[in-house]
Amino acid sequence: LSADCAAETFVLVPTAAAREQLQRTLQEHLGDSARRSWPKVGSRSDLYDDLASRLSDRPRVLSDVEREAMLAACAREAESGHPAPFHLRPALVAEMIALYDHIRRLGRTVDDFDRLLTGELEPAAESDRGASQLLDQTRFLSAAFRRYESRVVATGAVDEHGLRARILGSPSPAPLRHLALAVGDRPFDADGFWPVDV
């Protein structure tokens, strides 16, 4: 690749370890002298960081720790109207964030999540204790997720999903022209992707 083409190219890999391995392989085959012609290599978060750096008005992106702290606070607030069907521990908050991210990466909203699950569970909730518990969990998660989204907006910063919307809505003065995917499909690999990820 020419240096100009390399600057416009990104190779998406599943993990930081995969990034290091690919960079090591490039170095072994091409040598340090060709480093300027290497494409950028990274995971999903690295790709978002690269795309954000190309924006003329780059927003502040919330860290994982900030996001978890915000969702934990929002979950505690949500308990006033929708009691949590489980004890809120840090590990569960991390799983809640993972679920929220999964929903949004599929191109769905919190309202979609709430409507679809409530529609499935509500008819059986009166006669099925398991469905009733899942319905309570859905209502609690939806309430916590809505509060989380409001709180993110109030900070003036963005999470991954807000950043993606900003990237898609703002033409970049130096756009990424080539994207090479070196990851598997999400159903087969936990570090894989759905098409809407990128």
mmCIF file with all atom_site columns, C-alpha atoms in Angstrom, residues 6-173:
data_model
loop_
_atom_site.group_PDB
_atom_site.id
_atom_site.type_symbol
_atom_site.label_atom_id
_atom_site.label_alt_id
_atom_site.label_comp_id
_atom_site.label_asym_id
_atom_site.label_entity_id
_atom_site.label_seq_id
_atom_site.pdbx_PDB_ins_code
_atom_site.Cartn_x
_atom_site.Cartn_y
_atom_site.Cartn_z
_atom_site.occupancy
_atom_site.B_iso_or_equiv
_atom_site.pdbx_formal_charge
_atom_site.auth_seq_id
_atom_site.auth_comp_id
_atom_site.auth_asym_id
_atom_site.auth_atom_id
_atom_site.pdbx_PDB_model_num
ATOM 1   C CA . ALA A 1 6   ? -2.656  3.002   4.211  1.00 0.00 ? 6   ALA A CA 1
ATOM 2   C CA . ALA A 1 7   ? -3.979  6.085   6.007  1.00 0.00 ? 7   ALA A CA 1
ATOM 3   C CA . GLU A 1 8   ? -7.395  5.432   4.462  1.00 0.00 ? 8   GLU A CA 1
ATOM 4   C CA . THR A 1 9   ? -7.437  1.706   5.315  1.00 0.00 ? 9   THR A CA 1
ATOM 5   C CA . PHE A 1 10  ? -8.410  -0.103  8.510  1.00 0.00 ? 10  PHE A CA 1
ATOM 6   C CA . VAL A 1 11  ? -8.180  -3.839  9.210  1.00 0.00 ? 11  VAL A CA 1
ATOM 7   C CA . LEU A 1 12  ? -10.776 -4.878  11.813 1.00 0.00 ? 12  LEU A CA 1
ATOM 8   C CA . VAL A 1 13  ? -9.654  -7.731  14.070 1.00 0.00 ? 13  VAL A CA 1
ATOM 9   C CA . PRO A 1 14  ? -11.512 -9.227  17.060 1.00 0.00 ? 14  PRO A CA 1
ATOM 10  C CA . THR A 1 15  ? -9.086  -8.467  19.909 1.00 0.00 ? 15  THR A CA 1
ATOM 11  C CA . ALA A 1 16  ? -5.988  -6.526  20.954 1.00 0.00 ? 16  ALA A CA 1
ATOM 12  C CA . ALA A 1 17  ? -4.028  -9.802  20.874 1.00 0.00 ? 17  ALA A CA 1
ATOM 13  C CA . ALA A 1 18  ? -5.083  -10.340 17.240 1.00 0.00 ? 18  ALA A CA 1
ATOM 14  C CA . ARG A 1 19  ? -3.979  -6.782  16.438 1.00 0.00 ? 19  ARG A CA 1
ATOM 15  C CA . GLU A 1 20  ? -0.525  -7.401  17.935 1.00 0.00 ? 20  GLU A CA 1
ATOM 16  C CA . GLN A 1 21  ? -0.173  -10.699 16.100 1.00 0.00 ? 21  GLN A CA 1
ATOM 17  C CA . LEU A 1 22  ? -1.090  -9.167  12.731 1.00 0.00 ? 22  LEU A CA 1
ATOM 18  C CA . GLN A 1 23  ? 1.275   -6.237  13.281 1.00 0.00 ? 23  GLN A CA 1
ATOM 19  C CA . ARG A 1 24  ? 4.060   -8.683  14.215 1.00 0.00 ? 24  ARG A CA 1
ATOM 20  C CA . THR A 1 25  ? 3.361   -10.650 11.027 1.00 0.00 ? 25  THR A CA 1
ATOM 21  C CA . LEU A 1 26  ? 3.471   -7.483  8.897  1.00 0.00 ? 26  LEU A CA 1
ATOM 22  C CA . GLN A 1 27  ? 6.778   -6.516  10.466 1.00 0.00 ? 27  GLN A CA 1
ATOM 23  C CA . GLU A 1 28  ? 8.279   -9.954  9.819  1.00 0.00 ? 28  GLU A CA 1
ATOM 24  C CA . HIS A 1 29  ? 7.217   -9.953  6.165  1.00 0.00 ? 29  HIS A CA 1
ATOM 25  C CA . LEU A 1 30  ? 7.577   -6.290  5.255  1.00 0.00 ? 30  LEU A CA 1
ATOM 26  C CA . GLY A 1 31  ? 10.140  -4.967  7.735  1.00 0.00 ? 31  GLY A CA 1
ATOM 27  C CA . ASP A 1 32  ? 10.173  -1.727  9.700  1.00 0.00 ? 32  ASP A CA 1
ATOM 28  C CA . SER A 1 33  ? 11.108  0.283   6.636  1.00 0.00 ? 33  SER A CA 1
ATOM 29  C CA . ALA A 1 34  ? 7.639   -0.351  5.167  1.00 0.00 ? 34  ALA A CA 1
ATOM 30  C CA . ARG A 1 35  ? 5.804   0.702   8.347  1.00 0.00 ? 35  ARG A CA 1
ATOM 31  C CA . ARG A 1 36  ? 4.396   3.862   6.692  1.00 0.00 ? 36  ARG A CA 1
ATOM 32  C CA . SER A 1 37  ? 2.546   1.679   4.190  1.00 0.00 ? 37  SER A CA 1
ATOM 33  C CA . TRP A 1 38  ? 0.910   -0.563  6.808  1.00 0.00 ? 38  TRP A CA 1
ATOM 34  C CA . PRO A 1 39  ? -2.829  -0.154  7.221  1.00 0.00 ? 39  PRO A CA 1
ATOM 35  C CA . LYS A 1 40  ? -4.229  0.635   10.657 1.00 0.00 ? 40  LYS A CA 1
ATOM 36  C CA . VAL A 1 41  ? -5.182  -2.525  12.551 1.00 0.00 ? 41  VAL A CA 1
ATOM 37  C CA . GLY A 1 42  ? -7.474  -2.770  15.549 1.00 0.00 ? 42  GLY A CA 1
ATOM 38  C CA . SER A 1 43  ? -10.601 -3.982  17.304 1.00 0.00 ? 43  SER A CA 1
ATOM 39  C CA . ARG A 1 44  ? -14.076 -2.428  17.153 1.00 0.00 ? 44  ARG A CA 1
ATOM 40  C CA . SER A 1 45  ? -13.186 0.174   19.782 1.00 0.00 ? 45  SER A CA 1
ATOM 41  C CA . ASP A 1 46  ? -9.996  1.056   17.859 1.00 0.00 ? 46  ASP A CA 1
ATOM 42  C CA . LEU A 1 47  ? -12.066 1.474   14.694 1.00 0.00 ? 47  LEU A CA 1
ATOM 43  C CA . TYR A 1 48  ? -14.483 3.828   16.440 1.00 0.00 ? 48  TYR A CA 1
ATOM 44  C CA . ASP A 1 49  ? -11.539 5.772   17.851 1.00 0.00 ? 49  ASP A CA 1
ATOM 45  C CA . ASP A 1 50  ? -10.032 6.102   14.370 1.00 0.00 ? 50  ASP A CA 1
ATOM 46  C CA . LEU A 1 51  ? -13.351 7.201   12.856 1.00 0.00 ? 51  LEU A CA 1
ATOM 47  C CA . ALA A 1 52  ? -13.896 9.705   15.694 1.00 0.00 ? 52  ALA A CA 1
ATOM 48  C CA . SER A 1 53  ? -10.445 11.195  15.117 1.00 0.00 ? 53  SER A CA 1
ATOM 49  C CA . ARG A 1 54  ? -11.525 11.995  11.553 1.00 0.00 ? 54  ARG A CA 1
ATOM 50  C CA . LEU A 1 55  ? -14.485 14.123  12.692 1.00 0.00 ? 55  LEU A CA 1
ATOM 51  C CA . SER A 1 56  ? -14.094 17.885  12.624 1.00 0.00 ? 56  SER A CA 1
ATOM 52  C CA . ASP A 1 57  ? -15.839 18.140  16.018 1.00 0.00 ? 57  ASP A CA 1
ATOM 53  C CA . ARG A 1 58  ? -14.805 15.068  17.998 1.00 0.00 ? 58  ARG A CA 1
ATOM 54  C CA . PRO A 1 59  ? -17.085 14.344  20.967 1.00 0.00 ? 59  PRO A CA 1
ATOM 55  C CA . ARG A 1 60  ? -15.888 13.092  24.341 1.00 0.00 ? 60  ARG A CA 1
ATOM 56  C CA . VAL A 1 61  ? -16.486 9.348   24.596 1.00 0.00 ? 61  VAL A CA 1
ATOM 57  C CA . LEU A 1 62  ? -17.438 7.862   27.946 1.00 0.00 ? 62  LEU A CA 1
ATOM 58  C CA . SER A 1 63  ? -15.092 5.223   29.315 1.00 0.00 ? 63  SER A CA 1
ATOM 59  C CA . ASP A 1 64  ? -16.311 1.736   30.227 1.00 0.00 ? 64  ASP A CA 1
ATOM 60  C CA . VAL A 1 65  ? -15.951 2.610   33.924 1.00 0.00 ? 65  VAL A CA 1
ATOM 61  C CA . GLU A 1 66  ? -18.063 5.774   33.505 1.00 0.00 ? 66  GLU A CA 1
ATOM 62  C CA . ARG A 1 67  ? -20.727 3.850   31.636 1.00 0.00 ? 67  ARG A CA 1
ATOM 63  C CA . GLU A 1 68  ? -20.950 1.125   34.267 1.00 0.00 ? 68  GLU A CA 1
ATOM 64  C CA . ALA A 1 69  ? -21.132 3.684   37.090 1.00 0.00 ? 69  ALA A CA 1
ATOM 65  C CA . MET A 1 70  ? -23.897 5.564   35.267 1.00 0.00 ? 70  MET A CA 1
ATOM 66  C CA . LEU A 1 71  ? -25.908 2.424   34.583 1.00 0.00 ? 71  LEU A CA 1
ATOM 67  C CA . ALA A 1 72  ? -25.513 1.269   38.200 1.00 0.00 ? 72  ALA A CA 1
ATOM 68  C CA . ALA A 1 73  ? -26.911 4.610   39.413 1.00 0.00 ? 73  ALA A CA 1
ATOM 69  C CA . CYS A 1 74  ? -29.730 4.452   36.859 1.00 0.00 ? 74  CYS A CA 1
ATOM 70  C CA . ALA A 1 75  ? -30.573 0.877   37.900 1.00 0.00 ? 75  ALA A CA 1
ATOM 71  C CA . ARG A 1 76  ? -30.860 1.963   41.534 1.00 0.00 ? 76  ARG A CA 1
ATOM 72  C CA . GLU A 1 77  ? -33.193 4.801   40.450 1.00 0.00 ? 77  GLU A CA 1
ATOM 73  C CA . ALA A 1 78  ? -35.258 2.413   38.318 1.00 0.00 ? 78  ALA A CA 1
ATOM 74  C CA . GLU A 1 79  ? -35.852 0.174   41.351 1.00 0.00 ? 79  GLU A CA 1
ATOM 75  C CA . SER A 1 80  ? -38.238 2.772   42.806 1.00 0.00 ? 80  SER A CA 1
ATOM 76  C CA . GLY A 1 81  ? -40.830 1.986   40.109 1.00 0.00 ? 81  GLY A CA 1
ATOM 77  C CA . HIS A 1 82  ? -39.663 -1.433  38.937 1.00 0.00 ? 82  HIS A CA 1
ATOM 78  C CA . PRO A 1 83  ? -37.984 -3.490  41.675 1.00 0.00 ? 83  PRO A CA 1
ATOM 79  C CA . ALA A 1 84  ? -34.915 -5.338  40.450 1.00 0.00 ? 84  ALA A CA 1
ATOM 80  C CA . PRO A 1 85  ? -35.581 -9.075  40.266 1.00 0.00 ? 85  PRO A CA 1
ATOM 81  C CA . PHE A 1 86  ? -31.958 -9.721  41.278 1.00 0.00 ? 86  PHE A CA 1
ATOM 82  C CA . HIS A 1 87  ? -29.345 -8.256  43.607 1.00 0.00 ? 87  HIS A CA 1
ATOM 83  C CA . LEU A 1 88  ? -27.478 -5.479  41.779 1.00 0.00 ? 88  LEU A CA 1
ATOM 84  C CA . ARG A 1 89  ? -23.822 -6.473  41.928 1.00 0.00 ? 89  ARG A CA 1
ATOM 85  C CA . PRO A 1 90  ? -21.007 -4.925  39.833 1.00 0.00 ? 90  PRO A CA 1
ATOM 86  C CA . ALA A 1 91  ? -20.713 -8.078  37.722 1.00 0.00 ? 91  ALA A CA 1
ATOM 87  C CA . LEU A 1 92  ? -24.432 -7.895  36.883 1.00 0.00 ? 92  LEU A CA 1
ATOM 88  C CA . VAL A 1 93  ? -24.152 -4.229  35.931 1.00 0.00 ? 93  VAL A CA 1
ATOM 89  C CA . ALA A 1 94  ? -21.378 -5.195  33.501 1.00 0.00 ? 94  ALA A CA 1
ATOM 90  C CA . GLU A 1 95  ? -23.714 -7.837  32.024 1.00 0.00 ? 95  GLU A CA 1
ATOM 91  C CA . MET A 1 96  ? -26.491 -5.242  31.770 1.00 0.00 ? 96  MET A CA 1
ATOM 92  C CA . ILE A 1 97  ? -24.146 -2.973  29.785 1.00 0.00 ? 97  ILE A CA 1
ATOM 93  C CA . ALA A 1 98  ? -23.240 -5.915  27.543 1.00 0.00 ? 98  ALA A CA 1
ATOM 94  C CA . LEU A 1 99  ? -26.943 -6.616  26.928 1.00 0.00 ? 99  LEU A CA 1
ATOM 95  C CA . TYR A 1 100 ? -27.649 -2.944  26.184 1.00 0.00 ? 100 TYR A CA 1
ATOM 96  C CA . ASP A 1 101 ? -24.723 -2.820  23.740 1.00 0.00 ? 101 ASP A CA 1
ATOM 97  C CA . HIS A 1 102 ? -25.888 -6.012  22.050 1.00 0.00 ? 102 HIS A CA 1
ATOM 98  C CA . ILE A 1 103 ? -29.401 -4.618  21.575 1.00 0.00 ? 103 ILE A CA 1
ATOM 99  C CA . ARG A 1 104 ? -28.086 -1.358  20.122 1.00 0.00 ? 104 ARG A CA 1
ATOM 100 C CA . ARG A 1 105 ? -25.548 -3.083  17.847 1.00 0.00 ? 105 ARG A CA 1
ATOM 101 C CA . LEU A 1 106 ? -28.424 -5.045  16.354 1.00 0.00 ? 106 LEU A CA 1
ATOM 102 C CA . GLY A 1 107 ? -29.963 -1.718  15.362 1.00 0.00 ? 107 GLY A CA 1
ATOM 103 C CA . ARG A 1 108 ? -32.721 -1.981  17.981 1.00 0.00 ? 108 ARG A CA 1
ATOM 104 C CA . THR A 1 109 ? -33.814 0.593   20.544 1.00 0.00 ? 109 THR A CA 1
ATOM 105 C CA . VAL A 1 110 ? -34.775 0.169   24.184 1.00 0.00 ? 110 VAL A CA 1
ATOM 106 C CA . ASP A 1 111 ? -38.411 0.676   23.117 1.00 0.00 ? 111 ASP A CA 1
ATOM 107 C CA . ASP A 1 112 ? -38.036 -2.208  20.635 1.00 0.00 ? 112 ASP A CA 1
ATOM 108 C CA . PHE A 1 113 ? -36.575 -4.427  23.376 1.00 0.00 ? 113 PHE A CA 1
ATOM 109 C CA . ASP A 1 114 ? -39.389 -3.518  25.776 1.00 0.00 ? 114 ASP A CA 1
ATOM 110 C CA . ARG A 1 115 ? -42.193 -3.869  23.222 1.00 0.00 ? 115 ARG A CA 1
ATOM 111 C CA . LEU A 1 116 ? -41.028 -7.194  21.780 1.00 0.00 ? 116 LEU A CA 1
ATOM 112 C CA . LEU A 1 117 ? -40.355 -8.947  25.084 1.00 0.00 ? 117 LEU A CA 1
ATOM 113 C CA . THR A 1 118 ? -43.369 -7.510  26.861 1.00 0.00 ? 118 THR A CA 1
ATOM 114 C CA . GLY A 1 119 ? -45.573 -8.595  23.955 1.00 0.00 ? 119 GLY A CA 1
ATOM 115 C CA . GLU A 1 120 ? -44.216 -12.133 24.223 1.00 0.00 ? 120 GLU A CA 1
ATOM 116 C CA . LEU A 1 121 ? -44.308 -12.421 28.014 1.00 0.00 ? 121 LEU A CA 1
ATOM 117 C CA . GLU A 1 122 ? -47.402 -10.503 29.105 1.00 0.00 ? 122 GLU A CA 1
ATOM 118 C CA . PRO A 1 123 ? -50.017 -12.987 27.831 1.00 0.00 ? 123 PRO A CA 1
ATOM 119 C CA . ALA A 1 124 ? -48.413 -15.862 29.779 1.00 0.00 ? 124 ALA A CA 1
ATOM 120 C CA . ALA A 1 125 ? -47.378 -13.922 32.897 1.00 0.00 ? 125 ALA A CA 1
ATOM 121 C CA . GLU A 1 126 ? -50.598 -14.591 34.840 1.00 0.00 ? 126 GLU A CA 1
ATOM 122 C CA . SER A 1 127 ? -50.335 -18.366 34.592 1.00 0.00 ? 127 SER A CA 1
ATOM 123 C CA . ASP A 1 128 ? -46.576 -18.874 34.196 1.00 0.00 ? 128 ASP A CA 1
ATOM 124 C CA . ARG A 1 129 ? -44.304 -17.856 37.062 1.00 0.00 ? 129 ARG A CA 1
ATOM 125 C CA . GLY A 1 130 ? -41.199 -17.947 34.854 1.00 0.00 ? 130 GLY A CA 1
ATOM 126 C CA . ALA A 1 131 ? -42.801 -15.610 32.303 1.00 0.00 ? 131 ALA A CA 1
ATOM 127 C CA . SER A 1 132 ? -43.891 -13.313 35.132 1.00 0.00 ? 132 SER A CA 1
ATOM 128 C CA . GLN A 1 133 ? -40.336 -13.102 36.455 1.00 0.00 ? 133 GLN A CA 1
ATOM 129 C CA . LEU A 1 134 ? -38.942 -12.436 32.972 1.00 0.00 ? 134 LEU A CA 1
ATOM 130 C CA . LEU A 1 135 ? -41.565 -9.735  32.460 1.00 0.00 ? 135 LEU A CA 1
ATOM 131 C CA . ASP A 1 136 ? -40.501 -8.038  35.709 1.00 0.00 ? 136 ASP A CA 1
ATOM 132 C CA . GLN A 1 137 ? -36.878 -8.274  34.613 1.00 0.00 ? 137 GLN A CA 1
ATOM 133 C CA . THR A 1 138 ? -37.701 -6.786  31.199 1.00 0.00 ? 138 THR A CA 1
ATOM 134 C CA . ARG A 1 139 ? -39.552 -3.853  32.766 1.00 0.00 ? 139 ARG A CA 1
ATOM 135 C CA . PHE A 1 140 ? -36.706 -3.201  35.190 1.00 0.00 ? 140 PHE A CA 1
ATOM 136 C CA . LEU A 1 141 ? -34.022 -3.374  32.474 1.00 0.00 ? 141 LEU A CA 1
ATOM 137 C CA . SER A 1 142 ? -36.027 -1.122  30.136 1.00 0.00 ? 142 SER A CA 1
ATOM 138 C CA . ALA A 1 143 ? -36.476 1.473   32.877 1.00 0.00 ? 143 ALA A CA 1
ATOM 139 C CA . ALA A 1 144 ? -32.757 1.362   33.759 1.00 0.00 ? 144 ALA A CA 1
ATOM 140 C CA . PHE A 1 145 ? -31.707 1.574   30.094 1.00 0.00 ? 145 PHE A CA 1
ATOM 141 C CA . ARG A 1 146 ? -33.980 4.576   29.446 1.00 0.00 ? 146 ARG A CA 1
ATOM 142 C CA . ARG A 1 147 ? -32.542 6.413   32.447 1.00 0.00 ? 147 ARG A CA 1
ATOM 143 C CA . TYR A 1 148 ? -29.037 5.546   31.265 1.00 0.00 ? 148 TYR A CA 1
ATOM 144 C CA . GLU A 1 149 ? -29.695 6.999   27.802 1.00 0.00 ? 149 GLU A CA 1
ATOM 145 C CA . SER A 1 150 ? -31.072 10.202  29.332 1.00 0.00 ? 150 SER A CA 1
ATOM 146 C CA . ARG A 1 151 ? -28.058 10.499  31.616 1.00 0.00 ? 151 ARG A CA 1
ATOM 147 C CA . VAL A 1 152 ? -25.626 10.022  28.720 1.00 0.00 ? 152 VAL A CA 1
ATOM 148 C CA . VAL A 1 153 ? -27.326 12.843  26.813 1.00 0.00 ? 153 VAL A CA 1
ATOM 149 C CA . ALA A 1 154 ? -27.175 15.059  29.917 1.00 0.00 ? 154 ALA A CA 1
ATOM 150 C CA . THR A 1 155 ? -23.381 14.638  30.172 1.00 0.00 ? 155 THR A CA 1
ATOM 151 C CA . GLY A 1 156 ? -22.833 16.030  26.678 1.00 0.00 ? 156 GLY A CA 1
ATOM 152 C CA . ALA A 1 157 ? -20.567 13.033  26.002 1.00 0.00 ? 157 ALA A CA 1
ATOM 153 C CA . VAL A 1 158 ? -21.363 9.924   23.951 1.00 0.00 ? 158 VAL A CA 1
ATOM 154 C CA . ASP A 1 159 ? -21.066 6.181   24.318 1.00 0.00 ? 159 ASP A CA 1
ATOM 155 C CA . GLU A 1 160 ? -20.240 3.846   21.431 1.00 0.00 ? 160 GLU A CA 1
ATOM 156 C CA . HIS A 1 161 ? -23.772 4.145   20.046 1.00 0.00 ? 161 HIS A CA 1
ATOM 157 C CA . GLY A 1 162 ? -23.890 7.926   20.192 1.00 0.00 ? 162 GLY A CA 1
ATOM 158 C CA . LEU A 1 163 ? -20.468 8.036   18.561 1.00 0.00 ? 163 LEU A CA 1
ATOM 159 C CA . ARG A 1 164 ? -21.658 5.739   15.772 1.00 0.00 ? 164 ARG A CA 1
ATOM 160 C CA . ALA A 1 165 ? -24.652 8.024   15.143 1.00 0.00 ? 165 ALA A CA 1
ATOM 161 C CA . ARG A 1 166 ? -22.354 11.066  15.097 1.00 0.00 ? 166 ARG A CA 1
ATOM 162 C CA . ILE A 1 167 ? -19.947 9.374   12.659 1.00 0.00 ? 167 ILE A CA 1
ATOM 163 C CA . LEU A 1 168 ? -22.776 8.365   10.326 1.00 0.00 ? 168 LEU A CA 1
ATOM 164 C CA . GLY A 1 169 ? -24.334 11.832  10.475 1.00 0.00 ? 169 GLY A CA 1
ATOM 165 C CA . SER A 1 170 ? -21.188 13.934  10.023 1.00 0.00 ? 170 SER A CA 1
ATOM 166 C CA . PRO A 1 171 ? -19.149 13.792  6.824  1.00 0.00 ? 171 PRO A CA 1
ATOM 167 C CA . SER A 1 172 ? -15.454 13.498  7.618  1.00 0.00 ? 172 SER A CA 1
ATOM 168 C CA . PRO A 1 173 ? -12.866 15.723  5.940  1.00 0.00 ? 173 PRO A CA 1
#
